[in-house]
mmCIF file of C-alpha atoms in Angstrom:
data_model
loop_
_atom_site.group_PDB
_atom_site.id
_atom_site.type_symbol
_atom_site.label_atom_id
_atom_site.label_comp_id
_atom_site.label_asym_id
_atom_site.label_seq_id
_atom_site.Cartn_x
_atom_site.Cartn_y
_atom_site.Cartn_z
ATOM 1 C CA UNK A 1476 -2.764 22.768 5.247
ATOM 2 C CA UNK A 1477 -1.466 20.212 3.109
ATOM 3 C CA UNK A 1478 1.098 20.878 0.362
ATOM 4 C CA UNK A 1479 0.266 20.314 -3.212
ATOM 5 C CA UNK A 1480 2.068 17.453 -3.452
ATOM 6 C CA UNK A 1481 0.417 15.234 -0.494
ATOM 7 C CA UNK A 1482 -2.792 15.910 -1.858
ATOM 8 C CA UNK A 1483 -2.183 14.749 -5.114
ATOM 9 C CA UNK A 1484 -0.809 11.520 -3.851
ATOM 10 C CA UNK A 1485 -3.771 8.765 -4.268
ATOM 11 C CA UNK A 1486 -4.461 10.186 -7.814
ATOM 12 C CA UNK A 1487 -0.887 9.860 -8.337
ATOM 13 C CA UNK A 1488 -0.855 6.595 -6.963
ATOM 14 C CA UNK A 1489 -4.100 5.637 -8.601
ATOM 15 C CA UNK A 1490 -2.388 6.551 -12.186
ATOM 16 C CA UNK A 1491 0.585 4.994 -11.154
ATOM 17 C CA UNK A 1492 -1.422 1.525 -10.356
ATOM 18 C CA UNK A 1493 -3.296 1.807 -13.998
ATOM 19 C CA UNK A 1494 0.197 2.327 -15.591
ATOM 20 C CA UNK A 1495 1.313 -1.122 -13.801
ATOM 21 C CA UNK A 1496 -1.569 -3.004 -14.752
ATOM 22 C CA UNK A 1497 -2.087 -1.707 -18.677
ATOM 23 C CA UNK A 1498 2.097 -2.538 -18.874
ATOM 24 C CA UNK A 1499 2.005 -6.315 -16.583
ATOM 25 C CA UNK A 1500 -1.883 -7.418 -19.032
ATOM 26 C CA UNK A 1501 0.300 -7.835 -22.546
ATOM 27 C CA UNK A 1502 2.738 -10.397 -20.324
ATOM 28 C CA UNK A 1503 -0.040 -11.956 -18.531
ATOM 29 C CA UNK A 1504 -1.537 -12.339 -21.584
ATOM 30 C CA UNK A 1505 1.415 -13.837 -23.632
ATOM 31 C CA UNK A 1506 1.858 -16.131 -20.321
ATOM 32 C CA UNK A 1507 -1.983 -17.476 -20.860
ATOM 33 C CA UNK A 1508 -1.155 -18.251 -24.473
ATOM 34 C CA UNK A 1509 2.018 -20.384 -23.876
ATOM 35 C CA UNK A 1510 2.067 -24.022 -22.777
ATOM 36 C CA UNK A 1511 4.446 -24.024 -20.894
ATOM 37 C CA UNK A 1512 3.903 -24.093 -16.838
ATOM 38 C CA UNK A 1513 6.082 -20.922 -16.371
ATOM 39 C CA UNK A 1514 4.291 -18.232 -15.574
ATOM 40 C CA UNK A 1515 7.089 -15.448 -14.174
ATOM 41 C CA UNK A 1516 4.926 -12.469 -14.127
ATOM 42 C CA UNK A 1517 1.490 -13.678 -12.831
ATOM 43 C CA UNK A 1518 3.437 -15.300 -10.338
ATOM 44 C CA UNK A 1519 5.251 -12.110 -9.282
ATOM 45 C CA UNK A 1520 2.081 -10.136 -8.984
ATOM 46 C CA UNK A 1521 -0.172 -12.844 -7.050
ATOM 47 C CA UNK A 1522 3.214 -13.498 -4.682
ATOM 48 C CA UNK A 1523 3.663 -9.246 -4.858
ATOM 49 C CA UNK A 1524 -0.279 -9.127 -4.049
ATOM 50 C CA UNK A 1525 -0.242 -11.501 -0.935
ATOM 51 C CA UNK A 1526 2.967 -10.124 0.291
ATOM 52 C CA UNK A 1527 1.648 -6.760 0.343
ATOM 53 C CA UNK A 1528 -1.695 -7.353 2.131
ATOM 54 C CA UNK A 1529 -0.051 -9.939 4.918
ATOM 55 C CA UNK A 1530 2.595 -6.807 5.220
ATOM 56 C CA UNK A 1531 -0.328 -4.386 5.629
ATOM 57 C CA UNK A 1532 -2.383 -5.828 8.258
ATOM 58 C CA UNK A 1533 0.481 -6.801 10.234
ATOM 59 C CA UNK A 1534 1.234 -2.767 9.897
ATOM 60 C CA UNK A 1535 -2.114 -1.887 10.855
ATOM 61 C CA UNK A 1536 -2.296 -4.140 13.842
ATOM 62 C CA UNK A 1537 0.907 -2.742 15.179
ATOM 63 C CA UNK A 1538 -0.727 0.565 14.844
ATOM 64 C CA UNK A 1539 -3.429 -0.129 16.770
ATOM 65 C CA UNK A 1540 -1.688 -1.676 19.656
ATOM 66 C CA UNK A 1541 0.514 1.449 19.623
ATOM 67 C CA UNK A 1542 -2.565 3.564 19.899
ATOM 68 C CA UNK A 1543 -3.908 1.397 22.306
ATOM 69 C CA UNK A 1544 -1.208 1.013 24.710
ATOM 70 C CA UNK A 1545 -0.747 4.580 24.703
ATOM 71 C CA UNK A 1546 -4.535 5.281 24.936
ATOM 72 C CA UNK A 1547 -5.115 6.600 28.362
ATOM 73 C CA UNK A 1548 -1.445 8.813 28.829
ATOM 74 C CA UNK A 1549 -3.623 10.618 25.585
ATOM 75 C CA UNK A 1550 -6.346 11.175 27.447
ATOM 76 C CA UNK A 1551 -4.615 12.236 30.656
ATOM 77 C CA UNK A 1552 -2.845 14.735 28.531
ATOM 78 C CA UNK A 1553 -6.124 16.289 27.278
ATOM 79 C CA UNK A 1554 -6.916 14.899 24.263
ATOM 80 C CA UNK A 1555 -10.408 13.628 23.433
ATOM 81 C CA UNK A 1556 -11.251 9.756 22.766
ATOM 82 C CA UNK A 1557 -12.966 10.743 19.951
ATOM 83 C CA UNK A 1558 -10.167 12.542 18.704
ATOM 84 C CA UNK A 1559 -8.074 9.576 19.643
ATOM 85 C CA UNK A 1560 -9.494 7.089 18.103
ATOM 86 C CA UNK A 1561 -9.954 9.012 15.081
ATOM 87 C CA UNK A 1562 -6.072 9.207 14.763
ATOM 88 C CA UNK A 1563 -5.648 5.441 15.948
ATOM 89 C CA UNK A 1564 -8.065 4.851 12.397
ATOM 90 C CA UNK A 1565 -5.907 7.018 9.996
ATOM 91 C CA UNK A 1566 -2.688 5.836 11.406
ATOM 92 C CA UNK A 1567 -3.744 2.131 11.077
ATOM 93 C CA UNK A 1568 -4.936 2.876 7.349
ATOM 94 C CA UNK A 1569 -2.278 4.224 6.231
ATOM 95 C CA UNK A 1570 0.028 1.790 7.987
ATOM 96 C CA UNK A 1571 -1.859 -0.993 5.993
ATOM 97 C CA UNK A 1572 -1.325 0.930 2.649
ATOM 98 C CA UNK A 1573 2.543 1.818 2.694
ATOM 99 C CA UNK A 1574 3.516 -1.587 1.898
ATOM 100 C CA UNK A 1575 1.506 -1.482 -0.916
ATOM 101 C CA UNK A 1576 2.497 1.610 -2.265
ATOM 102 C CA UNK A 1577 5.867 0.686 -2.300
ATOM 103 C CA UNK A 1578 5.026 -2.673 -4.440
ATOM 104 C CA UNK A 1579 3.653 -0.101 -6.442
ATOM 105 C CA UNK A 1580 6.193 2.174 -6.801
ATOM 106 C CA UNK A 1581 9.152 -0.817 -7.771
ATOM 107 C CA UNK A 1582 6.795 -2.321 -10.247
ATOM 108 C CA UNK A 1583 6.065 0.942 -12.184
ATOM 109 C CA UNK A 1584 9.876 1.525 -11.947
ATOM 110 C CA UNK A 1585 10.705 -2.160 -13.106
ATOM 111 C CA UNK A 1586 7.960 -2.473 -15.983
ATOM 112 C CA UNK A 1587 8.496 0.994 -17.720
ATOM 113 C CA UNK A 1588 12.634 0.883 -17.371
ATOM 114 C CA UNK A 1589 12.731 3.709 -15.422
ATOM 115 C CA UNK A 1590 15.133 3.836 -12.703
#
């Protein structure tokens, strides 16, 4: 069973990310209305953003080569492909999201001062 706290974690994380966003619009709005080229904080989050996702899918593909290379010593042990491949998907996915969580976690601390 999971504990209370894991399975709270993607509505934590999903309040977290509206937090992020209603605090990062009022500078990305302010940055719109300048004329100057400078743009510090829609460049952070497009450069945060790209980072995150190359990070991610280079996490997920190492996951699935794992999984892969160690696909048959699973099955030889006793465990089902089904039940294999099943795992191979959830550890891939949440390999892909970690690096994005913990974007997500150092702009909520940066933007609201805490920490």
């Amino acid at each position: 069973m999971k504990s209370p706290a894991k399975s709270r974690a993607p509505v934590h994380e999903l309040q977290m990310a509206s937090m992020v966003i209603a605090m990062r619009l009022p500078m990305m709005m302010m940055e719109g209305m300048t004329e100057t080229s400078s743009k510090p904080e829609s460049t952070r989050a497009v450069s945060e953003k790209m980072a995150a996702v190359t990070d991610g899918v280079v996490a997920a593909q190492l996951s699935v080569i794992n999984s892969a290379a160690t696909f048959w010593l699973d099955v030889w042990s006793g465990k089902s492909p089904a039940a294999i491949a099943q795992a191979t998907v959830d550890k891939a996915t949440q390999a892909a999201l970690r690096p994005g969580r913990k974007t997500l976690r150092a702009n909520y601390k940066r933007l609201s001062g805490a920490g």
